[in-house]
Coordinates of N, CA and C in Angstrom, one line a residue:
M270 N 5.0 -9.1 -15.9 CA 4.3 -8.4 -14.9 C 4.4 -7.1 -14.9
K271 N 3.4 -6.2 -14.7 CA 3.4 -4.8 -14.7 C 4.3 -4.2 -13.6
R272 N 4.8 -3.1 -13.7 CA 5.8 -2.4 -12.8 C 5.5 -2.9 -11.3
I273 N 6.0 -3.9 -10.9 CA 5.7 -4.6 -9.6 C 5.9 -3.7 -8.5
T274 N 7.1 -2.8 -8.6 CA 7.3 -1.7 -7.5 C 6.0 -1.0 -7.1
V275 N 5.3 -0.5 -8.2 CA 4.2 0.3 -8.0 C 3.0 -0.6 -7.3
L276 N 2.9 -1.8 -7.7 CA 1.8 -2.6 -7.3 C 2.1 -3.1 -5.7
W277 N 3.5 -3.3 -5.6 CA 3.8 -3.6 -4.2 C 3.7 -2.4 -3.3
S278 N 3.9 -1.2 -3.6 CA 3.8 -0.1 -2.8 C 2.3 0.1 -2.5
I279 N 1.5 -0.1 -3.4 CA 0.0 0.0 -3.3 C -0.6 -1.0 -2.3
T280 N -0.2 -2.3 -2.5 CA -0.6 -3.4 -1.7 C -0.1 -3.3 -0.3
M281 N 1.2 -3.1 -0.1 CA 1.7 -3.2 1.3 C 2.0 -1.7 2.0
L282 N 1.8 -0.9 1.2 CA 2.1 0.6 1.6 C 3.5 0.8 2.1
F283 N 4.5 0.1 1.4 CA 5.9 0.3 2.0 C 6.5 1.6 1.5
L284 N 6.1 1.9 0.3 CA 6.6 3.3 0.0 C 5.6 4.4 0.3
V285 N 5.8 4.9 1.5 CA 4.7 5.7 2.1 C 4.4 6.9 1.2
L286 N 5.3 7.6 0.7 CA 5.0 8.7 -0.1 C 4.3 8.5 -1.5
T287 N 4.8 7.5 -2.1 CA 4.2 7.0 -3.5 C 2.8 6.5 -3.2
A288 N 2.4 6.1 -2.0 CA 1.1 5.6 -1.7 C 0.2 6.7 -1.4
C289 N 0.8 7.9 -1.0 CA -0.1 9.1 -0.6 C -0.5 9.9 -1.7
A290 N -1.7 10.1 -1.8 CA -2.2 11.0 -3.0 C -2.3 12.3 -2.5
K291 N -1.9 13.3 -3.3 CA -2.0 14.8 -3.0 C -3.5 15.3 -3.1
D292 N -4.0 16.0 -2.2 CA -5.3 16.4 -2.3 C -5.3 17.7 -3.1
T293 N -5.7 17.6 -4.4 CA -5.8 18.8 -5.2 C -7.1 19.3 -5.4
D294 N -8.2 18.8 -4.9 CA -9.6 19.2 -5.0 C -10.0 20.2 -4.1
T295 N -10.0 21.4 -4.7 CA -10.3 22.6 -3.8 C -11.8 23.0 -4.0
S296 N -12.6 22.1 -4.6 CA -14.0 22.4 -4.8 C -14.9 21.9 -3.8
A297 N -14.3 21.0 -2.9 CA -15.1 20.3 -2.0 C -15.9 21.3 -1.0
D298 N -17.0 21.1 -0.6 CA -17.7 22.0 0.4 C -17.4 22.0 1.7
S299 N -17.8 22.9 2.4 CA -17.3 23.1 4.0 C -17.5 21.8 4.7
S300 N -18.7 21.3 4.5 CA -19.1 20.0 5.3 C -18.1 19.0 5.0
S301 N -17.7 18.8 3.7 CA -16.8 17.7 3.5 C -15.3 17.9 4.0
A302 N -15.0 19.2 4.1 CA -13.6 19.5 4.5 C -13.6 19.3 6.1
T303 N -14.8 19.6 6.8 CA -14.9 19.3 8.1 C -14.6 17.9 8.5
K304 N -15.4 17.1 7.7 CA -15.3 15.6 7.9 C -13.8 15.0 7.7
Q305 N -13.2 15.8 6.8 CA -11.8 15.3 6.5 C -11.0 15.7 7.7
D306 N -11.1 16.9 8.2 CA -10.3 17.4 9.3 C -10.6 16.5 10.5
Q307 N -11.9 16.2 10.9 CA -12.1 15.3 11.9 C -11.5 14.0 11.7
G308 N -11.5 13.4 10.5 CA -10.8 12.1 10.2 C -9.5 12.1 10.5
Q309 N -8.7 13.3 10.1 CA -7.3 13.5 10.3 C -7.0 13.6 11.9
N310 N -7.8 14.3 12.5 CA -7.6 14.3 14.0 C -7.8 13.0 14.6
H311 N -8.6 12.2 14.1 CA -8.9 10.9 14.8 C -7.7 10.0 14.5
L312 N -7.2 10.0 13.3 CA -6.0 9.1 12.8 C -4.7 9.5 13.8
E313 N -4.6 11.0 13.8 CA -3.5 11.4 14.5 C -3.4 10.9 16.0
E314 N -4.6 10.7 16.5 CA -4.7 10.2 17.9 C -4.0 8.8 18.0
H315 N -3.9 8.1 17.0 CA -3.1 6.8 17.0 C -1.6 6.9 17.0
L316 N -1.1 8.1 16.7 CA 0.4 8.2 16.5 C 1.0 7.9 18.0
V317 N 2.2 7.3 17.8 CA 3.0 6.7 19.0 C 4.4 7.5 18.9
D318 N 5.1 7.3 20.0 CA 6.4 8.0 20.0 C 7.3 7.3 18.9
P319 N 7.9 8.0 18.0 CA 8.7 7.4 17.0 C 9.8 6.4 17.3
D320 N 10.4 6.5 18.6 CA 11.3 5.6 19.0 C 10.7 4.4 19.8
D321 N 9.5 4.2 20.0 CA 8.8 3.3 20.6 C 8.9 2.0 19.8
I322 N 9.0 0.8 20.4 CA 9.1 -0.5 19.6 C 7.7 -1.0 19.6
V323 N 6.9 -1.0 18.5 CA 5.7 -1.4 18.5 C 5.5 -3.0 18.4
A324 N 6.4 -3.5 17.7 CA 6.4 -4.9 17.7 C 7.8 -5.5 17.3
T325 N 8.0 -6.9 17.4 CA 9.3 -7.4 16.9 C 9.0 -8.7 16.1
V326 N 9.8 -8.7 15.1 CA 9.5 -9.9 14.1 C 10.8 -10.8 14.0
N327 N 10.9 -11.8 14.6 CA 12.2 -12.7 14.6 C 13.3 -11.9 15.1
G328 N 13.1 -11.0 16.2 CA 14.0 -10.4 16.9 C 14.3 -8.9 16.3
T329 N 13.7 -8.6 15.1 CA 13.8 -7.4 14.3 C 12.8 -6.4 14.9
E330 N 13.2 -5.2 15.3 CA 12.2 -4.2 15.9 C 11.5 -3.5 14.8
V331 N 10.2 -3.2 15.1 CA 9.3 -2.3 14.3 C 9.2 -1.2 15.1
K332 N 9.7 -0.1 14.6 CA 9.7 1.2 15.4 C 8.4 2.0 15.3
G333 N 8.0 2.9 16.1 CA 7.0 3.9 16.0 C 7.0 4.7 15.0
E334 N 8.2 5.1 14.4 CA 8.4 5.9 13.2 C 7.5 5.2 12.0
E335 N 7.8 4.0 11.8 CA 7.3 3.2 10.7 C 5.7 3.1 10.8
Y336 N 5.2 2.9 12.1 CA 3.9 2.9 12.5 C 3.1 4.1 12.1
N337 N 3.8 5.3 12.6 CA 3.2 6.6 12.3 C 3.2 6.8 10.9
A338 N 4.2 6.4 10.0 CA 4.2 6.8 8.7 C 3.0 6.0 8.0
L339 N 2.7 4.8 8.4 CA 1.6 4.0 7.8 C 0.3 4.7 8.1
I340 N 0.1 5.1 9.4 CA -1.1 5.9 9.9 C -1.3 7.0 8.9
Y341 N -0.3 7.7 8.6 CA -0.3 9.0 7.7 C -0.6 8.6 6.3
S342 N -0.1 7.4 5.9 CA -0.4 7.0 4.5 C -1.9 6.6 4.3
I343 N -2.5 5.9 5.4 CA -3.8 5.6 5.4 C -4.7 6.8 5.4
Q344 N -4.4 7.8 6.2 CA -5.0 9.0 6.2 C -5.2 9.7 4.9
Q345 N -3.9 9.7 4.3 CA -3.9 10.3 2.9 C -4.7 9.6 1.9
E346 N -4.8 8.2 2.0 CA -5.6 7.5 1.0 C -7.0 7.7 1.2
L347 N -7.4 7.8 2.5 CA -8.9 8.0 2.8 C -9.4 9.4 2.3
K348 N -8.3 10.4 2.6 CA -8.6 11.7 2.3 C -8.8 11.9 0.8
A349 N -7.9 11.3 -0.1 CA -7.8 11.3 -1.5 C -9.1 10.7 -2.0
S350 N -9.8 9.8 -1.3 CA -10.9 8.9 -1.9 C -12.1 9.7 -1.4
G351 N -12.0 10.7 -0.4 CA -13.1 11.3 0.1 C -13.9 10.5 1.1
A352 N -13.3 9.4 1.7 CA -13.9 8.5 2.6 C -13.8 9.1 3.9
N353 N -14.7 8.7 4.8 CA -14.5 9.1 6.2 C -13.4 8.2 6.9
S354 N -12.5 8.8 7.5 CA -11.3 8.0 8.0 C -11.5 7.6 9.5
A355 N -12.8 7.9 10.0 CA -13.0 7.4 11.4 C -13.2 5.9 11.2
T356 N -12.5 5.2 12.1 CA -12.7 3.7 12.1 C -12.4 3.2 13.5
D357 N -12.7 1.8 13.7 CA -12.6 1.2 14.9 C -11.1 1.2 15.4
D358 N -10.8 1.9 16.6 CA -9.5 2.0 17.0 C -8.7 0.8 17.0
E359 N -9.2 -0.2 17.7 CA -8.5 -1.5 17.7 C -8.2 -2.1 16.5
N360 N -9.3 -2.2 15.6 CA -9.2 -2.6 14.2 C -8.0 -2.0 13.4
L361 N -8.1 -0.6 13.6 CA -7.0 0.1 12.7 C -5.5 -0.3 13.2
K362 N -5.4 -0.3 14.5 CA -4.0 -0.6 15.1 C -3.7 -1.9 14.6
N363 N -4.6 -2.9 14.7 CA -4.3 -4.4 14.3 C -3.8 -4.4 12.8
Q364 N -4.5 -3.7 11.9 CA -4.3 -3.7 10.6 C -3.0 -3.1 10.4
V365 N -2.6 -2.0 10.9 CA -1.3 -1.3 10.7 C -0.3 -2.3 11.1
L366 N -0.2 -2.8 12.3 CA 0.7 -3.9 12.8 C 0.8 -5.0 11.9
D367 N -0.3 -5.5 11.3 CA -0.1 -6.6 10.5 C 0.6 -6.5 9.2
I368 N 0.4 -5.1 8.6 CA 1.0 -4.7 7.4 C 2.5 -4.6 7.7
L369 N 2.8 -3.9 8.8 CA 4.3 -3.7 9.0 C 4.9 -5.1 9.3
I370 N 4.2 -5.9 10.2 CA 4.9 -7.3 10.3 C 5.1 -8.0 9.1
G371 N 4.0 -8.0 8.2 CA 4.1 -8.8 6.8 C 5.3 -8.1 5.9
N372 N 5.6 -7.0 6.1 CA 6.7 -6.3 5.4 C 7.9 -6.8 5.9
K373 N 8.1 -6.9 7.2 CA 9.2 -7.4 7.8 C 9.5 -8.9 7.4
L374 N 8.6 -9.6 7.4 CA 8.6 -11.1 7.2 C 9.1 -11.3 5.8
L375 N 8.5 -10.6 4.8 CA 8.9 -10.7 3.4 C 10.3 -10.1 3.1
L376 N 10.8 -9.0 3.9 CA 12.0 -8.4 3.6 C 13.0 -9.5 4.3
Q377 N 12.8 -10.0 5.4 CA 13.6 -11.1 5.9 C 13.8 -12.2 5.0
D378 N 12.8 -12.6 4.4 CA 12.9 -13.8 3.5 C 13.7 -13.5 2.3
A379 N 13.5 -12.3 1.8 CA 14.1 -11.9 0.5 C 15.6 -11.7 0.8
T380 N 16.0 -11.3 1.9 CA 17.4 -11.1 2.3 C 18.0 -12.4 2.6
S381 N 17.3 -13.4 3.1 CA 17.8 -14.7 3.4 C 18.1 -15.4 2.1
N382 N 17.3 -15.0 1.1 CA 17.5 -15.8 -0.3 C 18.4 -15.0 -1.2
N383 N 19.2 -14.0 -0.6 CA 20.3 -13.4 -1.1 C 19.8 -12.3 -2.3
Y384 N 18.5 -11.9 -2.1 CA 18.2 -10.7 -3.2 C 18.8 -9.6 -2.8
K385 N 19.4 -8.7 -3.8 CA 20.0 -7.4 -3.6 C 19.5 -6.3 -4.4
V386 N 19.7 -5.1 -3.9 CA 19.4 -3.9 -4.7 C 20.6 -3.0 -4.8
S387 N 20.9 -2.5 -5.9 CA 22.1 -1.7 -5.9 C 21.8 -0.2 -5.7
D388 N 22.9 0.6 -5.3 CA 22.7 1.9 -5.0 C 22.0 2.8 -6.2
K389 N 22.4 2.3 -7.4 CA 21.8 3.0 -8.6 C 20.4 2.8 -8.7
E390 N 20.0 1.6 -8.4 CA 18.4 1.2 -8.5 C 17.7 2.2 -7.6
V391 N 18.4 2.3 -6.5 CA 17.6 3.1 -5.4 C 17.5 4.5 -5.9
D392 N 18.7 5.1 -6.3 CA 18.9 6.5 -6.7 C 18.0 6.8 -7.8
D393 N 17.9 5.9 -8.7 CA 17.0 6.1 -10.0 C 15.5 6.2 -9.5
E394 N 15.1 5.3 -8.8 CA 13.8 5.3 -8.3 C 13.4 6.6 -7.5
F395 N 14.5 6.9 -6.6 CA 14.4 8.0 -5.7 C 14.0 9.4 -6.6
K396 N 14.8 9.5 -7.6 CA 14.8 10.6 -8.6 C 13.4 10.8 -9.1
S397 N 12.9 9.6 -9.6 CA 11.6 9.4 -10.4 C 10.4 9.8 -9.4
I398 N 10.5 9.5 -8.1 CA 9.4 9.7 -7.1 C 9.5 11.1 -6.9
K399 N 10.7 11.6 -6.6 CA 10.9 13.2 -6.2 C 10.4 14.1 -7.4
K400 N 10.6 13.6 -8.6 CA 10.2 14.4 -9.7 C 8.7 14.3 -9.9
Q401 N 8.0 13.2 -9.6 CA 6.6 13.1 -9.8 C 5.9 14.1 -8.6
Y402 N 6.4 14.2 -7.5 CA 5.7 15.0 -6.5 C 6.2 16.4 -6.4
G403 N 7.5 16.7 -7.0 CA 8.1 18.1 -6.8 C 8.7 18.1 -5.4
E404 N 10.0 18.9 -5.5 CA 10.8 18.8 -4.3 C 10.1 19.4 -3.1
T405 N 9.3 20.4 -3.3 CA 8.7 21.0 -2.0 C 7.6 20.1 -1.4
Q406 N 6.8 19.5 -2.3 CA 5.8 18.7 -1.7 C 6.4 17.4 -1.1
F407 N 7.5 16.8 -1.8 CA 8.1 15.7 -1.2 C 8.7 15.9 0.1
N408 N 9.4 17.0 0.2 CA 10.0 17.3 1.6 C 8.9 17.7 2.7
E409 N 7.9 18.3 2.3 CA 6.8 18.5 3.3 C 6.2 17.2 3.8
D410 N 6.1 16.2 2.9 CA 5.4 15.0 3.3 C 6.5 14.3 4.1
L411 N 7.8 14.3 3.8 CA 8.7 13.6 4.8 C 8.7 14.3 6.1
E412 N 8.5 15.6 6.3 CA 8.5 16.2 7.4 C 7.3 15.9 8.4
V413 N 6.1 15.7 7.6 CA 4.8 15.3 8.3 C 5.0 13.9 9.0
I414 N 5.6 12.9 8.2 CA 5.8 11.6 8.8 C 7.0 11.5 9.8
G415 N 7.8 12.5 9.9 CA 8.9 12.6 10.8 C 10.0 11.7 10.3
S416 N 10.2 11.9 8.9 CA 11.3 11.0 8.2 C 12.3 12.0 7.6
D417 N 13.3 11.5 7.0 CA 14.2 12.3 6.1 C 14.7 11.5 4.9
V418 N 15.5 12.0 4.1 CA 15.8 11.5 2.9 C 16.6 10.2 3.1
E419 N 17.5 10.2 4.0 CA 18.3 9.0 4.4 C 17.4 7.7 4.9
K420 N 16.5 8.0 5.6 CA 15.6 7.0 6.1 C 14.6 6.4 4.9
Y421 N 14.2 7.5 4.2 CA 13.2 7.2 3.1 C 13.9 6.3 2.0
K422 N 15.2 6.5 1.7 CA 16.0 5.7 0.8 C 16.1 4.4 1.3
Q423 N 16.3 4.1 2.6 CA 16.4 2.9 3.1 C 15.0 2.1 3.0
Q424 N 14.0 2.8 3.3 CA 12.7 2.2 3.0 C 12.3 1.8 1.6
L425 N 13.0 2.8 0.6 CA 12.8 2.5 -0.8 C 13.7 1.3 -1.2
K426 N 14.8 1.2 -0.6 CA 15.7 0.0 -0.9 C 15.1 -1.2 -0.5
D427 N 14.3 -1.2 0.7 CA 13.7 -2.4 1.2 C 12.6 -2.8 0.3
S428 N 11.9 -1.9 -0.1 CA 10.7 -2.1 -0.9 C 11.1 -2.7 -2.4
L429 N 12.1 -2.1 -3.0 CA 12.7 -2.7 -4.2 C 13.2 -4.1 -4.0
L430 N 13.8 -4.3 -2.9 CA 14.3 -5.7 -2.7 C 13.1 -6.6 -2.6
V431 N 12.1 -6.4 -1.9 CA 10.9 -7.2 -1.7 C 10.2 -7.3 -3.1
S432 N 10.2 -6.3 -3.8 CA 9.6 -6.4 -5.2 C 10.3 -7.3 -6.1
K433 N 11.6 -7.4 -6.2 CA 12.3 -8.4 -6.7 C 12.0 -9.9 -6.2
Y434 N 12.1 -9.9 -5.0 CA 11.7 -11.2 -4.4 C 10.2 -11.6 -4.8
I435 N 9.3 -10.8 -4.8 CA 7.9 -11.1 -5.2 C 7.8 -11.6 -6.7
E436 N 8.5 -10.9 -7.5 CA 8.6 -11.2 -9.0 C 9.0 -12.6 -9.2
K437 N 10.1 -13.0 -8.5 CA 10.8 -14.2 -8.8 C 10.2 -15.4 -7.9
E438 N 9.9 -15.2 -6.6 CA 9.4 -16.2 -5.8 C 7.9 -16.6 -5.8
L439 N 7.0 -15.6 -6.2 CA 5.5 -16.0 -6.2 C 5.1 -16.4 -7.5
S440 N 4.2 -17.4 -7.5 CA 3.7 -17.8 -8.7 C 2.2 -17.2 -8.6
L441 N 1.9 -16.5 -9.7 CA 0.6 -15.8 -9.8 C -0.3 -16.6 -10.8
Q442 N -1.6 -16.7 -10.2 CA -2.6 -17.3 -11.1 C -2.8 -16.3 -12.4
E443 N -2.8 -16.9 -13.6 CA -3.0 -16.3 -14.8 C -4.4 -15.8 -14.9
V444 N -4.6 -14.5 -15.3 CA -5.9 -14.1 -15.6 C -6.5 -14.4 -17.1
T445 N -7.4 -15.1 -17.2 CA -7.9 -15.6 -18.4 C -9.1 -14.7 -18.9
E446 N -9.4 -14.9 -20.3 CA -10.5 -14.2 -20.9 C -11.9 -14.5 -20.1
K447 N -12.0 -15.8 -19.6 CA -13.1 -16.3 -18.9 C -13.3 -15.6 -17.6
D448 N -12.1 -15.3 -16.9 CA -12.0 -14.6 -15.7 C -12.6 -13.1 -15.9
I449 N -12.1 -12.4 -16.9 CA -12.4 -11.2 -17.1 C -13.9 -11.0 -17.5
M450 N -14.5 -11.9 -18.3 CA -15.8 -11.8 -18.7 C -16.6 -12.1 -17.3
A451 N -16.2 -13.1 -16.6 CA -17.2 -13.2 -15.3 C -17.1 -12.1 -14.4
E452 N -16.1 -11.3 -14.4 CA -16.0 -10.1 -13.5 C -16.9 -9.1 -14.1
Y453 N -17.0 -9.0 -15.3 CA -17.8 -8.1 -16.2 C -19.2 -8.3 -15.8
E454 N -19.6 -9.6 -16.0 CA -21.1 -10.0 -15.7 C -21.3 -9.7 -14.2
E455 N -20.5 -9.9 -13.3 CA -20.7 -9.6 -11.9 C -20.9 -8.0 -11.7
M456 N -20.1 -7.3 -12.5 CA -20.3 -5.8 -12.5 C -21.7 -5.5 -12.9
K457 N -22.1 -6.0 -14.0 CA -23.5 -5.6 -14.5 C -24.6 -6.2 -13.6
K458 N -24.3 -7.2 -13.0 CA -25.4 -7.7 -12.0 C -25.5 -6.8 -10.9
Q459 N -24.3 -6.3 -10.3 CA -24.4 -5.3 -9.1 C -24.9 -4.1 -9.5
A460 N -24.6 -3.5 -10.7 CA -25.2 -2.4 -11.2 C -26.7 -2.4 -11.4
A461 N -27.2 -3.6 -12.0 CA -28.6 -3.8 -12.0 C -29.3 -3.8 -10.7
E462 N -28.7 -4.3 -9.8 CA -29.3 -4.4 -8.4 C -29.4 -3.0 -7.6
T463 N -28.4 -2.2 -7.9 CA -28.3 -0.8 -7.4 C -28.6 0.3 -8.4
E464 N -29.2 0.0 -9.4 CA -29.5 1.0 -10.5 C -30.2 2.3 -9.9
T465 N -29.4 3.3 -10.3 CA -30.0 4.7 -10.1 C -29.7 5.6 -11.3
E466 N -30.3 6.8 -11.3 CA -29.9 7.6 -12.4 C -28.4 8.1 -12.3
E467 N -28.0 8.2 -11.1 CA -26.5 8.7 -10.9 C -25.6 7.7 -11.5
N468 N -25.9 6.4 -11.1 CA -25.0 5.1 -11.5 C -24.7 5.3 -13.0
G469 N -25.7 5.5 -13.8 CA -25.6 5.4 -15.2 C -25.4 3.9 -15.8
E470 N -25.1 3.8 -17.0 CA -25.0 2.4 -17.5 C -23.5 1.8 -17.5
V471 N -23.4 0.5 -17.4 CA -22.0 0.0 -17.4 C -21.4 0.0 -18.7
P472 N -20.2 0.5 -18.8 CA -19.6 0.5 -20.2 C -19.5 -0.8 -20.9
E473 N -19.5 -0.7 -22.2 CA -19.3 -2.0 -23.1 C -18.1 -2.7 -22.6
Y474 N -18.1 -4.0 -22.8 CA -17.1 -4.9 -22.3 C -15.7 -4.5 -22.9
T475 N -15.8 -4.2 -24.2 CA -14.3 -3.8 -24.9 C -13.8 -2.6 -24.3
E476 N -14.6 -1.7 -23.8 CA -14.2 -0.4 -23.3 C -13.4 -0.6 -22.0
I477 N -13.7 -1.6 -21.1 CA -13.2 -1.6 -19.8 C -12.4 -3.0 -19.6
Q478 N -12.3 -3.8 -20.7 CA -11.6 -5.2 -20.5 C -10.2 -5.1 -20.0
V479 N -9.5 -4.0 -20.4 CA -7.9 -4.0 -20.0 C -8.0 -3.5 -18.6
Q480 N -8.9 -2.6 -18.2 CA -9.0 -2.2 -16.7 C -9.3 -3.4 -15.8
L481 N -10.5 -4.2 -16.3 CA -10.7 -5.3 -15.5 C -9.7 -6.3 -15.2
K482 N -8.9 -6.6 -16.4 CA -7.8 -7.5 -16.3 C -6.7 -7.0 -15.2
D483 N -6.4 -5.6 -15.3 CA -5.5 -5.1 -14.3 C -5.9 -5.3 -12.9
I484 N -7.3 -5.1 -12.7 CA -7.9 -5.3 -11.4 C -7.6 -6.8 -10.9
L485 N -7.9 -7.8 -11.8 CA -8.0 -8.9 -11.4 C -6.3 -9.4 -11.1
E486 N -5.5 -9.0 -12.0 CA -4.1 -9.3 -11.7 C -3.6 -8.7 -10.4
Q487 N -4.2 -7.5 -10.1 CA -3.7 -7.0 -8.9 C -4.3 -7.8 -7.6
Q488 N -5.5 -8.3 -7.7 CA -6.0 -9.0 -6.8 C -5.3 -10.5 -6.6
N489 N -5.0 -11.0 -7.7 CA -4.2 -12.3 -7.6 C -2.7 -11.9 -7.0
L490 N -2.2 -10.8 -7.2 CA -0.8 -10.5 -6.6 C -1.0 -10.3 -5.1
Q491 N -2.1 -9.6 -4.6 CA -2.4 -9.4 -3.3 C -2.6 -10.8 -2.5
E492 N -3.3 -11.6 -3.2 CA -3.6 -12.9 -2.6 C -2.3 -13.8 -2.4
A493 N -1.5 -13.8 -3.5 CA -0.2 -14.4 -3.4 C 0.7 -13.9 -2.3
I494 N 0.8 -12.6 -2.2 CA 1.6 -11.9 -1.0 C 1.0 -12.4 0.3
F495 N -0.3 -12.3 0.5 CA -0.8 -12.5 1.8 C -0.7 -14.0 2.1
N496 N -0.7 -14.8 1.1 CA -0.5 -16.3 1.4 C 0.9 -16.6 1.8
R497 N 1.8 -15.8 1.2 CA 3.3 -16.2 1.5 C 3.6 -15.6 3.0
I498 N 2.9 -14.5 3.3 CA 3.1 -13.9 4.6 C 2.5 -14.9 5.6
D499 N 1.3 -15.5 5.4 CA 0.6 -16.4 6.3 C 1.6 -17.7 6.4
E500 N 2.4 -18.1 5.5 CA 3.3 -19.2 5.6 C 4.5 -18.8 6.3
L501 N 5.0 -17.6 6.3 CA 6.2 -17.1 6.9 C 5.9 -17.0 8.5
K502 N 4.6 -16.5 8.7 CA 4.1 -16.4 10.1 C 4.1 -17.7 10.9
Q503 N 4.0 -18.9 10.2 CA 3.8 -20.1 10.9 C 5.2 -20.4 11.6
S504 N 6.3 -20.0 11.1 CA 7.5 -20.4 11.8 C 8.2 -19.1 12.3
A505 N 7.5 -18.1 12.4 CA 8.1 -16.7 12.8 C 7.8 -16.5 14.3
E506 N 8.7 -15.7 15.0 CA 8.4 -15.2 16.3 C 8.1 -13.8 16.3
V507 N 6.7 -13.6 16.5 CA 6.2 -12.2 16.5 C 5.6 -11.8 17.7
K508 N 5.9 -10.6 18.2 CA 5.5 -10.0 19.5 C 5.0 -8.6 19.2
Y509 N 3.7 -8.4 19.6 CA 3.0 -7.2 19.6 C 3.3 -6.4 20.9
N510 N 3.7 -5.2 20.8 CA 3.9 -4.4 22.0 C 2.9 -3.4 22.3
I511 N 2.0 -3.1 21.5 CA 0.9 -2.1 21.7 C -0.4 -2.7 21.3

C-alpha cells in the first residue's frame, strides 16, 4: 500500500497542516481574489471557542480547537482548488463533526487493539512535514489554527497510530486491469458528453493508467475507512453538542 499516512491525512484530514495547500498562485484576477476572501470570511463564521466541547465519543471530548482546525483545513483546500467555499451552514457543520467523530472512533479502536507509535516515528514525520513547508510557513499555519508544536505532534502521533491500524486491520479491494479500463471508458464517455474546445482530448490509456489506478485505490481506501467507522458507530455512544 502506498504511503498510507499521506492517504489517511487526505481522507480524514487528521494532519491539518499536511492537508492544507499553500496558495502560491499570484496571477488570479481581483474577482477571484474577492470570492476567496468572501469564502474565507464565511468559513470563519463557523469557528467556535477552542475550549468548547463540540461532541463526545464514548466519553472522549472533541474540543473546539479540533473543530476549528478542520474548518481551516477545508478553507485551505477549497482556496487551493479555486472553488467557492460558500456552503450550507448546517451541512458543513455536520460534515466536520462526522469527520472528527470518525477520527475518534478509529483512534479508540486502534488504541484498544494495542497499536503503538514511537517518539522517533513522530519526530521523523514531524521533521519531514516541517521541511516540506518551511519553518516560517509551518509556524504561521499553526498560529492560524490556534495550535502549537506540542499539540500538533500529538495529532501527528494519533494519525500515525490510525494509519498503522488501517494498514493492518482493513481489507482493501484489489484494483484490477478491468477496473482501470472501466474507469477510463467512463472518463471518455463523460468527456464526449461535455465536449468543448477547452476540455481537449482524453489522453491515451497508457498515459494515465497509473494515475487511474491510484485514484481507484484511494477510493477503495476511503470506502473501507467509512465502512469501518459505520461499524464502530453502531456500538458507540456519540453526542453532538453544537
